[in-house]
Tab-separated table of C-alpha atoms in Angstrom:
chain	number	residue	atom	x	y	z
O	1298	MET	CA	-12.263	-13.132	-12.566
O	1299	LEU	CA	-12.825	-10.909	-9.225
O	1300	LEU	CA	-13.618	-8.749	-11.813
O	1301	LYS	CA	-14.505	-9.830	-14.292
O	1302	ASN	CA	-16.145	-7.602	-17.285
O	1303	LYS	CA	-16.353	-5.262	-14.897
O	1304	LYS	CA	-14.808	-1.273	-16.993
O	1305	ILE	CA	-11.026	0.448	-15.660
O	1306	LEU	CA	-10.600	3.525	-16.982
O	1307	LEU	CA	-6.806	4.505	-15.323
O	1308	ALA	CA	-5.281	7.943	-16.201
O	1309	VAL	CA	-2.000	7.830	-16.537
O	1310	THR	CA	0.083	11.187	-15.777
O	1311	GLY	CA	3.516	12.514	-16.103
O	1312	SER	CA	5.944	10.555	-13.777
O	1313	ILE	CA	8.500	7.879	-13.422
O	1314	ALA	CA	6.143	5.998	-11.656
O	1315	ILE	CA	4.078	5.552	-14.840
O	1316	TYR	CA	5.837	2.065	-15.233
O	1317	LYS	CA	4.210	0.571	-12.492
O	1318	ALA	CA	1.102	1.116	-14.729
O	1319	LEU	CA	1.882	-1.695	-16.404
O	1320	GLU	CA	1.669	-3.698	-14.034
O	1321	LEU	CA	-1.413	-2.640	-13.180
O	1322	ILE	CA	-3.177	-2.620	-16.223
O	1323	ARG	CA	-1.930	-6.521	-16.431
O	1324	LEU	CA	-3.627	-7.378	-12.894
O	1325	TYR	CA	-7.130	-5.603	-14.053
O	1326	ILE	CA	-6.564	-8.357	-17.146
O	1327	LYS	CA	-6.059	-11.008	-15.211
O	1328	ALA	CA	-8.955	-10.401	-13.027
O	1329	GLY	CA	-11.670	-10.460	-16.022
O	1330	ALA	CA	-11.799	-6.442	-16.044
O	1331	ILE	CA	-12.247	-3.921	-19.340
O	1332	VAL	CA	-8.904	-1.553	-19.042
O	1333	LYS	CA	-9.054	1.921	-21.337
O	1334	VAL	CA	-6.593	4.497	-21.084
O	1335	ILE	CA	-5.948	8.000	-20.977
O	1336	MET	CA	-2.354	9.506	-21.161
O	1337	THR	CA	-0.980	13.339	-21.181
O	1338	ASP	CA	0.696	14.856	-22.750
O	1339	SER	CA	3.199	14.720	-20.119
O	1340	ALA	CA	3.146	11.389	-20.121
O	1341	LYS	CA	3.356	10.075	-23.703
O	1342	LYS	CA	7.115	11.858	-22.345
O	1343	PHE	CA	8.138	8.663	-21.021
O	1344	ILE	CA	5.883	5.746	-22.613
O	1345	ASN	CA	4.810	5.279	-25.498
O	1346	PRO	CA	1.005	4.895	-26.028
O	1347	ILE	CA	1.234	1.880	-28.065
O	1348	THR	CA	3.136	0.432	-25.063
O	1349	PHE	CA	-0.782	0.491	-23.054
O	1350	GLU	CA	-2.756	-0.145	-25.750
O	1351	ALA	CA	-0.510	-3.193	-26.141
O	1352	ILE	CA	-1.510	-4.158	-22.955
O	1353	SER	CA	-4.861	-2.511	-22.468
O	1354	GLN	CA	-5.708	-4.174	-25.922
O	1355	ASN	CA	-7.589	-1.491	-26.757
O	1356	ARG	CA	-7.288	1.738	-28.185
O	1357	VAL	CA	-5.311	4.908	-25.887
O	1358	LEU	CA	-7.392	8.091	-25.011
O	1359	GLU	CA	-5.476	11.082	-25.567
O	1360	LYS	CA	-5.759	14.154	-27.916
O	1361	ASN	CA	-4.380	13.059	-30.827
O	1362	THR	CA	-6.720	11.086	-30.732
O	1363	GLU	CA	-10.312	12.294	-28.803
O	1364	SER	CA	-13.197	11.519	-30.783
O	1365	TRP	CA	-16.326	13.811	-31.379
O	1366	ASP	CA	-18.452	10.779	-33.535
O	1367	LYS	CA	-21.394	10.495	-33.456
O	1368	ASN	CA	-20.467	6.647	-32.957
O	1369	SER	CA	-17.642	6.989	-31.182
O	1370	ASP	CA	-17.343	7.424	-26.706
O	1371	TYR	CA	-13.310	8.496	-26.930
O	1372	ASN	CA	-13.837	12.039	-25.844
O	1373	HIS	CA	-13.440	13.619	-22.428
O	1374	ILE	CA	-17.256	12.066	-21.646
O	1375	ASP	CA	-18.342	9.639	-22.914
O	1376	ILE	CA	-15.665	7.480	-21.637
O	1377	GLY	CA	-16.490	8.795	-18.593
O	1378	LYS	CA	-20.257	6.997	-18.609
O	1379	TRP	CA	-18.689	3.582	-20.284
O	1380	ALA	CA	-16.495	3.322	-16.737
O	1381	ASP	CA	-16.955	2.089	-13.514
O	1382	ILE	CA	-14.973	3.276	-11.874
O	1383	PHE	CA	-11.758	5.674	-12.350
O	1384	VAL	CA	-7.825	5.054	-11.418
O	1385	ILE	CA	-5.332	7.683	-11.843
O	1386	ALA	CA	-2.405	5.944	-11.406
O	1387	PRO	CA	-0.022	7.537	-11.344
O	1388	ALA	CA	-1.047	11.267	-10.084
O	1389	SER	CA	2.060	13.698	-10.172
O	1390	ALA	CA	1.188	17.165	-7.027
O	1391	ASN	CA	1.190	19.283	-10.671
O	1392	THR	CA	-2.312	16.873	-11.314
O	1393	ILE	CA	-3.119	16.310	-7.612
O	1394	ASN	CA	-3.172	20.338	-7.372
O	1395	LYS	CA	-5.129	21.713	-10.912
O	1396	ILE	CA	-7.767	18.747	-9.997
O	1397	SER	CA	-8.545	20.253	-6.351
O	1398	ASN	CA	-8.580	23.411	-7.991
O	1399	GLY	CA	-11.201	22.830	-10.749
O	1400	ILE	CA	-8.655	23.196	-13.655
O	1401	ALA	CA	-9.551	21.860	-16.247
O	1402	ASP	CA	-6.782	21.914	-19.096
O	1403	ASN	CA	-6.116	18.516	-20.724
O	1404	LEU	CA	-7.815	15.943	-21.190
O	1405	LEU	CA	-7.429	14.051	-17.956
O	1406	THR	CA	-8.560	17.011	-16.163
O	1407	GLN	CA	-11.371	17.591	-18.575
O	1408	THR	CA	-12.604	13.774	-17.959
O	1409	VAL	CA	-11.906	14.438	-14.229
O	1410	LEU	CA	-15.367	16.908	-13.947
O	1411	ALA	CA	-17.090	14.958	-16.910
O	1412	TYR	CA	-16.813	11.749	-14.551
O	1413	PRO	CA	-19.234	12.397	-10.988
O	1414	LYS	CA	-19.199	8.061	-9.055
O	1415	ILE	CA	-15.799	7.308	-7.587
O	1416	LYS	CA	-12.269	8.665	-8.455
O	1417	ILE	CA	-9.100	6.528	-7.221
O	1418	LEU	CA	-5.725	8.344	-6.850
O	1419	SER	CA	-2.560	6.744	-6.573
O	1420	PRO	CA	-0.395	9.405	-6.150
O	1421	ALA	CA	3.189	9.862	-7.368
O	1422	ALA	CA	6.251	12.876	-6.434
O	1423	ASN	CA	8.901	13.683	-4.857
O	1424	THR	CA	9.082	14.533	-1.333
O	1425	ASN	CA	9.391	18.363	-0.729
O	1426	MET	CA	6.623	18.464	-3.671
O	1427	ILE	CA	3.921	15.793	-2.209
O	1428	THR	CA	4.657	17.551	1.682
O	1429	ASN	CA	4.389	20.293	0.753
O	1430	PRO	CA	0.939	22.148	2.723
O	1431	ILE	CA	-0.248	22.666	-0.784
O	1432	THR	CA	-0.036	19.439	-1.964
O	1433	GLN	CA	-1.264	17.852	0.781
O	1434	ASN	CA	-4.351	20.584	0.646
O	1435	SER	CA	-4.813	19.112	-2.497
O	1436	ILE	CA	-5.240	15.933	-1.126
O	1437	LYS	CA	-8.026	16.932	1.993
O	1438	ASN	CA	-9.877	18.473	-0.278
O	1439	LEU	CA	-10.218	15.626	-2.367
O	1440	LYS	CA	-10.750	12.776	0.269
O	1441	LEU	CA	-13.463	15.208	0.793
O	1442	ALA	CA	-15.035	15.220	-3.110
O	1443	ASN	CA	-15.683	10.973	-4.289
O	1444	PHE	CA	-11.910	10.762	-4.417
O	1445	LYS	CA	-10.531	7.568	-2.724
O	1446	ILE	CA	-6.186	8.417	-2.442
O	1447	VAL	CA	-4.005	6.117	-1.741
O	1448	GLN	CA	-1.376	6.247	0.069
O	1449	THR	CA	2.125	6.469	-0.976
O	1450	GLN	CA	5.403	5.064	0.381
O	1451	ILE	CA	8.515	5.204	1.841
O	1452	LYS	CA	11.396	4.542	-0.372
O	1453	GLU	CA	13.905	5.303	-2.440
O	1454	LEU	CA	13.082	7.988	-4.925
O	1455	ALA	CA	14.276	8.089	-8.279
O	1456	CYS	CA	15.492	12.466	-8.007
O	1457	LYS	CA	18.384	9.765	-4.549
O	1458	ASP	CA	16.196	10.813	-2.016
O	1459	VAL	CA	15.256	8.940	0.644
O	1460	GLY	CA	11.305	9.935	1.628
O	1461	ASP	CA	7.837	9.921	1.350
O	1462	GLY	CA	6.202	9.974	-2.631
O	1463	ALA	CA	6.524	6.002	-3.935
O	1464	MET	CA	3.673	5.431	-5.508
O	1465	ALA	CA	1.922	2.712	-4.138
O	1466	GLU	CA	2.513	-1.120	-5.652
O	1467	PRO	CA	0.287	-2.387	-7.883
O	1468	GLN	CA	-0.720	-4.689	-6.503
O	1469	GLU	CA	-2.332	-2.330	-3.828
O	1470	ILE	CA	-3.734	-0.007	-6.208
O	1471	PHE	CA	-5.341	-3.063	-7.330
O	1472	TYR	CA	-6.576	-4.401	-4.426
O	1473	GLU	CA	-8.379	-0.594	-3.606
O	1474	THR	CA	-10.119	-0.379	-6.875
O	1475	ALA	CA	-11.411	-3.612	-6.408
O	1476	ARG	CA	-12.201	-2.783	-2.904
O	1477	GLU	CA	-14.495	-0.249	-4.864
O	1478	LEU	CA	-16.175	-2.647	-6.899
O	1479	LEU	CA	-17.222	-5.383	-5.094
O	1480	LYS	CA	-18.261	-3.942	-1.460
O	1481	ASP	CA	-21.444	-5.529	-0.359
O	1482	GLN	CA	-23.798	-3.544	1.970
O	1483	TYR	CA	-23.622	-6.474	3.866
O	1484	TRP	CA	-20.428	-6.578	4.956
O	1485	SER	CA	-19.507	-2.852	4.324
O	1486	ASN	CA	-17.984	-1.111	7.388
O	1487	ARG	CA	-18.515	-3.360	9.406
O	1488	GLU	CA	-15.704	-4.205	12.512
O	1489	VAL	CA	-14.942	-8.220	12.048
O	1490	VAL	CA	-12.050	-10.839	13.207
O	1491	LEU	CA	-10.423	-14.046	12.726
O	1492	SER	CA	-7.692	-16.404	13.590
O	1493	GLY	CA	-5.492	-17.243	11.774
O	1494	GLY	CA	-2.789	-20.144	11.111
O	1495	GLY	CA	-1.527	-22.798	13.241
O	1496	THR	CA	-0.359	-21.910	17.086
O	1497	ILE	CA	3.224	-21.979	17.871
O	1498	GLU	CA	4.593	-23.759	21.080
O	1499	LYS	CA	8.113	-23.510	22.271
O	1500	ILE	CA	10.283	-25.871	24.260
O	1501	ASP	CA	12.711	-23.904	24.668
O	1502	ASP	CA	14.173	-21.522	23.082
O	1503	VAL	CA	15.227	-23.002	19.365
O	1504	ARG	CA	12.315	-25.454	19.375
O	1505	TYR	CA	8.963	-25.922	19.383
O	1506	ILE	CA	5.011	-27.125	18.830
O	1507	SER	CA	3.231	-26.645	16.114
O	1508	ASN	CA	1.490	-27.879	13.014
O	1509	PHE	CA	1.019	-27.583	9.558
O	1510	SER	CA	-2.268	-25.410	8.728
O	1511	SER	CA	-0.507	-22.798	6.807
O	1512	GLY	CA	-2.912	-19.859	7.404
O	1513	LYS	CA	-4.561	-19.879	3.615
O	1514	MET	CA	-7.449	-19.797	3.737
O	1515	ALA	CA	-7.766	-17.385	7.268
O	1516	SER	CA	-5.974	-14.915	4.867
O	1517	SER	CA	-8.354	-15.590	2.015
O	1518	LEU	CA	-11.376	-15.160	3.717
O	1519	SER	CA	-9.790	-11.455	4.804
O	1520	LEU	CA	-8.969	-10.499	1.835
O	1521	ALA	CA	-12.866	-11.101	0.493
O	1522	LEU	CA	-14.246	-9.130	3.766
O	1523	TYR	CA	-11.461	-7.168	3.028
O	1524	LEU	CA	-13.504	-6.706	-0.964
O	1525	LYS	CA	-16.496	-6.487	0.373
O	1526	GLY	CA	-16.024	-3.440	2.604
O	1527	ALA	CA	-15.714	-4.851	5.657
O	1528	ASN	CA	-13.073	-3.715	8.341
O	1529	VAL	CA	-11.075	-6.202	9.185
O	1530	THR	CA	-8.622	-7.493	11.582
O	1531	LEU	CA	-6.963	-11.067	11.210
O	1532	VAL	CA	-5.098	-12.336	13.968
O	1533	SER	CA	-2.188	-14.898	13.164
O	1534	THR	CA	0.750	-17.022	13.268
O	1535	ARG	CA	1.572	-17.073	8.597
O	1536	GLY	CA	0.244	-16.673	5.935
O	1537	TYR	CA	-0.465	-13.132	5.782
O	1538	GLU	CA	2.355	-11.488	3.770
O	1539	ASN	CA	0.350	-10.069	0.902
O	1540	LEU	CA	-2.553	-9.664	2.124
O	1541	PRO	CA	-3.683	-5.803	1.326
O	1542	ASN	CA	-2.018	-2.432	4.377
O	1543	SER	CA	-5.169	-1.640	4.990
O	1544	ILE	CA	-6.037	-5.104	6.860
O	1545	ASN	CA	-4.451	-4.804	10.058
O	1546	VAL	CA	-2.248	-8.107	10.792
O	1547	ILE	CA	-1.890	-9.422	14.517
O	1548	PRO	CA	0.850	-11.458	14.828
O	1549	VAL	CA	1.175	-13.558	17.175
O	1550	GLN	CA	3.630	-16.559	17.961
O	1551	SER	CA	1.638	-19.234	20.693
O	1552	SER	CA	-1.773	-19.648	21.805
O	1553	LEU	CA	-1.545	-17.152	24.560
O	1554	ASP	CA	-0.343	-14.730	22.276
O	1555	MET	CA	-3.688	-15.327	19.849
O	1556	TYR	CA	-6.056	-15.386	23.179
O	1557	GLU	CA	-4.813	-12.067	24.323
O	1558	SER	CA	-4.993	-10.617	20.716
O	1559	LEU	CA	-8.438	-12.068	20.815
O	1560	VAL	CA	-9.794	-10.976	23.458
O	1561	SER	CA	-8.979	-7.358	23.381
O	1562	THR	CA	-8.694	-7.055	19.129
O	1563	ILE	CA	-12.867	-8.616	20.149
O	1564	ASN	CA	-13.417	-5.607	22.681
O	1565	LEU	CA	-11.517	-2.999	20.475
O	1566	ALA	CA	-14.393	-4.297	17.447
O	1567	LYS	CA	-17.812	-4.059	20.205
O	1568	ASN	CA	-17.204	-0.482	20.749
O	1569	LYS	CA	-16.668	0.139	17.175
O	1570	MET	CA	-19.278	-1.677	16.222
O	1571	ASN	CA	-22.279	0.029	14.307
O	1572	LYS	CA	-24.737	-0.770	16.356
O	1573	SER	CA	-26.486	-2.542	13.127
O	1574	LYS	CA	-24.235	-4.252	12.873
O	1575	LYS	CA	-22.584	-7.319	14.777
O	1576	VAL	CA	-19.549	-8.287	14.466
O	1577	TYR	CA	-18.139	-11.582	13.278
O	1578	LEU	CA	-15.514	-13.976	14.262
O	1579	PHE	CA	-14.223	-16.361	11.946
O	1580	MET	CA	-12.001	-18.488	14.244
O	1581	VAL	CA	-9.352	-20.055	11.362
O	1582	ALA	CA	-6.598	-20.433	13.477
O	1583	ALA	CA	-5.340	-24.554	14.078
O	1584	ILE	CA	-3.808	-23.595	17.714
O	1585	SER	CA	-2.487	-26.930	20.201
O	1586	ASP	CA	-4.824	-28.844	22.094
O	1587	TYR	CA	-1.086	-29.619	24.434
O	1588	LEU	CA	1.870	-27.188	25.086
O	1589	PRO	CA	5.330	-28.538	26.786
O	1590	LEU	CA	4.899	-28.091	30.508
O	1591	ASN	CA	7.298	-26.123	31.418
O	1592	LYS	CA	9.314	-24.257	28.417
O	1593	GLU	CA	13.229	-24.523	28.943
O	1594	GLU	CA	15.101	-21.036	29.003
O	1595	GLY	CA	17.989	-21.503	26.573
O	1596	LYS	CA	19.111	-24.784	23.656
O	1597	LEU	CA	18.536	-28.404	24.741
O	1598	LYS	CA	21.156	-30.098	25.102
O	1599	LYS	CA	21.061	-33.790	23.327
O	1600	GLU	CA	23.878	-34.966	24.989
O	1601	LEU	CA	21.808	-34.146	28.346
O	1602	LEU	CA	18.910	-35.845	27.264
O	1603	GLY	CA	20.343	-38.733	26.917
O	1604	ASN	CA	19.242	-41.355	23.979
O	1605	SER	CA	15.414	-40.795	24.528
O	1606	TRP	CA	13.979	-37.876	25.503
O	1607	ASP	CA	10.358	-37.725	26.923
O	1608	LEU	CA	8.077	-34.473	26.736
O	1609	LYS	CA	5.333	-33.713	28.690
O	1610	LEU	CA	2.422	-31.585	27.523
O	1611	LYS	CA	-0.402	-30.080	29.360
O	1612	GLN	CA	-3.746	-29.312	27.973
O	1613	ASN	CA	-3.932	-26.086	26.555
O	1614	ILE	CA	-7.167	-23.920	27.211
O	1615	ASP	CA	-9.796	-23.997	25.244
O	1616	ILE	CA	-9.934	-20.369	22.784
O	1617	LEU	CA	-12.562	-20.868	21.534
O	1618	ASN	CA	-15.072	-22.143	24.401
O	1619	THR	CA	-13.234	-19.210	26.816
O	1620	LEU	CA	-13.468	-16.085	24.484
O	1621	GLU	CA	-16.662	-13.819	25.143
O	1622	LYS	CA	-18.991	-13.922	22.585
O	1623	SER	CA	-22.576	-12.273	23.112
O	1624	GLU	CA	-23.241	-9.859	20.675
O	1625	LEU	CA	-20.781	-11.339	18.134
O	1626	ILE	CA	-21.711	-13.442	14.731
O	1627	SER	CA	-18.457	-17.260	16.226
O	1628	ILE	CA	-17.914	-19.239	13.258
O	1629	GLY	CA	-15.684	-21.727	14.347
O	1630	PHE	CA	-13.227	-24.151	11.798
O	1631	LYS	CA	-13.440	-27.517	11.931
O	1632	ALA	CA	-10.033	-30.198	10.677
O	1633	GLU	CA	-11.225	-33.697	10.407
O	1634	THR	CA	-9.357	-36.539	9.052
O	1635	ASP	CA	-11.927	-39.366	9.725
O	1636	GLU	CA	-14.756	-38.817	8.076
O	1637	THR	CA	-16.604	-40.709	9.373
O	1638	VAL	CA	-17.399	-39.083	12.765
O	1639	ALA	CA	-16.653	-36.027	11.045
O	1640	PHE	CA	-20.217	-33.872	10.656
O	1641	GLU	CA	-20.730	-35.787	13.752
O	1642	ASN	CA	-17.722	-34.052	16.049
O	1643	ALA	CA	-17.864	-30.399	14.428
O	1644	GLN	CA	-22.010	-30.981	15.044
O	1645	ASN	CA	-21.119	-30.729	18.831
O	1646	MET	CA	-18.468	-28.540	18.416
O	1647	LEU	CA	-21.357	-26.059	17.369
O	1648	VAL	CA	-23.502	-27.189	20.467
O	1649	ASN	CA	-20.816	-27.164	22.783
O	1650	LYS	CA	-18.777	-23.970	21.753
O	1651	ASN	CA	-22.153	-21.931	21.222
O	1652	LEU	CA	-21.916	-21.941	17.698
O	1653	ASP	CA	-23.529	-19.995	14.290
O	1654	ALA	CA	-22.024	-22.361	13.113
O	1655	VAL	CA	-18.765	-24.486	11.861
O	1656	CYS	CA	-16.804	-25.146	8.855
O	1657	LEU	CA	-15.336	-27.972	8.356
O	1658	ASN	CA	-12.321	-29.130	6.400
O	1659	VAL	CA	-12.573	-32.862	6.079
O	1660	LEU	CA	-8.323	-33.608	5.064
O	1661	ASN	CA	-7.957	-36.359	3.016
O	1662	GLU	CA	-5.232	-36.299	-0.203
O	1663	GLU	CA	-7.071	-34.352	-2.853
O	1664	ASN	CA	-8.154	-31.164	0.290
O	1665	THR	CA	-4.785	-30.942	2.311
O	1666	PHE	CA	-3.038	-28.448	5.105
O	1667	GLY	CA	-1.147	-25.254	2.613
O	1668	SER	CA	-2.708	-25.953	-0.749
O	1669	ASN	CA	-4.427	-23.432	-2.785
O	1670	ASN	CA	-7.976	-24.250	-3.167
O	1671	ASN	CA	-9.919	-25.839	-0.222
O	1672	LYS	CA	-13.622	-27.917	0.552
O	1673	ILE	CA	-15.532	-27.189	3.355
O	1674	GLU	CA	-19.431	-27.968	4.385
O	1675	LEU	CA	-20.689	-25.226	6.736
O	1676	ILE	CA	-22.829	-26.033	9.026
O	1677	LEU	CA	-25.930	-24.000	10.464
O	1678	LYS	CA	-28.413	-25.324	13.876
O	1679	ASP	CA	-30.816	-26.585	10.874
O	1680	LYS	CA	-29.215	-26.731	7.456
O	1681	SER	CA	-25.490	-27.386	5.657
O	1682	PHE	CA	-24.121	-26.143	2.573
O	1683	SER	CA	-20.808	-27.825	0.730
O	1684	PHE	CA	-17.938	-25.345	-0.802
O	1685	SER	CA	-15.424	-26.864	-3.864
O	1686	ALA	CA	-13.223	-24.155	-5.230
O	1687	SER	CA	-10.313	-21.939	-4.661
O	1688	LYS	CA	-9.697	-20.737	-1.222
O	1689	ILE	CA	-10.430	-17.613	-2.067
O	1690	GLU	CA	-13.004	-17.391	-3.982
O	1691	LEU	CA	-14.789	-20.475	-1.537
O	1692	SER	CA	-14.658	-17.654	0.397
O	1693	SER	CA	-16.318	-14.938	-1.894
O	1694	GLU	CA	-19.391	-17.469	-1.221
O	1695	LEU	CA	-19.219	-18.270	2.223
O	1696	LEU	CA	-20.133	-15.753	2.551
O	1697	ASN	CA	-22.321	-14.676	-0.042
O	1698	TYR	CA	-24.759	-17.730	2.103
O	1699	LEU	CA	-23.643	-15.529	5.857
O	1700	LYS	CA	-25.131	-12.634	4.747
O	1701	ASN	CA	-28.465	-14.224	3.395
O	1702	GLU	CA	-27.572	-16.562	6.767
O	1703	PHE	CA	-27.940	-13.425	9.304
O	1704	ASN	CA	-29.309	-10.621	6.869
O	1705	GLU	CA	-30.864	-9.448	10.386
O	1706	TYR	CA	-28.020	-8.161	12.145
């Protein structure tokens, strides 16, 4: 229920991509939002308004339903006052160019001119139409005029051409909408680096050592940070497949890959950081404590290995302890299976690795790797807090606590 009671005004234009708007409405409503729809005459040629009314559970605003009755908000002025955010998806090339030039010759463009807050626009057009210098100049102008543009994608279009111009997927537009509605001043434009997943240490070219870490907690935390406005980079081995395109994901495998990527990413984040906002580092990854002494080329043959096989391992470097953490707020994650010593071990980690906080995760039958829920204890130098929820809800709550704890940074 990320968008509970948020009021979203969705406008649809005459584009074959209009069918995606139905899925977008479903995502908004599933997240708890209230959705109202504006349709142009061209849009009604593709889908009957009753379909949008059935999905949104609200009357569609179009020229035949616009009302100036004193008890009605179904007109191009009052519906904008109702909405928390205005989304245009799909936005045809015709509508984009009209809006950019201040033309208000239909209900949609009139509403745009009357709406003063953030507007999200998701273009959809033939490649030649979207790349035409006139359209590109219009998009550039709209970016300067309180519009957020959701990037089109390259694929086979309805006209059978293959190229840029396809509307972004509904999930991507949903994330962009949620980010605008949920931005937090503390996290907004803050550089954040995370590690995630279980590292993969090769034995030979077909076998490896790893662990059961799914990468879900790091991905949920990345998403929560993105929705709060942070500039997020996730260095991870797995579990990042469905994140917003705007999150910078760096796929890695081995602990060495992860270490090298983290070093370069942290340095880049420090160079980009706002002087009043420190960089955050969340070390969520489950990094191998040991790795094979020798990595063999090709595939080891069982006929040569015999009935038993002694695999020699060597201790891995401690990445979290090795990373340069000055000018960072660094949060470590620790998984334990023995509840009797878990808290003490986490406290030792906090001190020995010079961290600002540790998130302790005690694994048991109710709290396992790969689940969608989690239970953690946030341990600070002089206090601790417990959280238990779905991983995305827990992530949001955790970030709120960290904001309160480190608000001077």
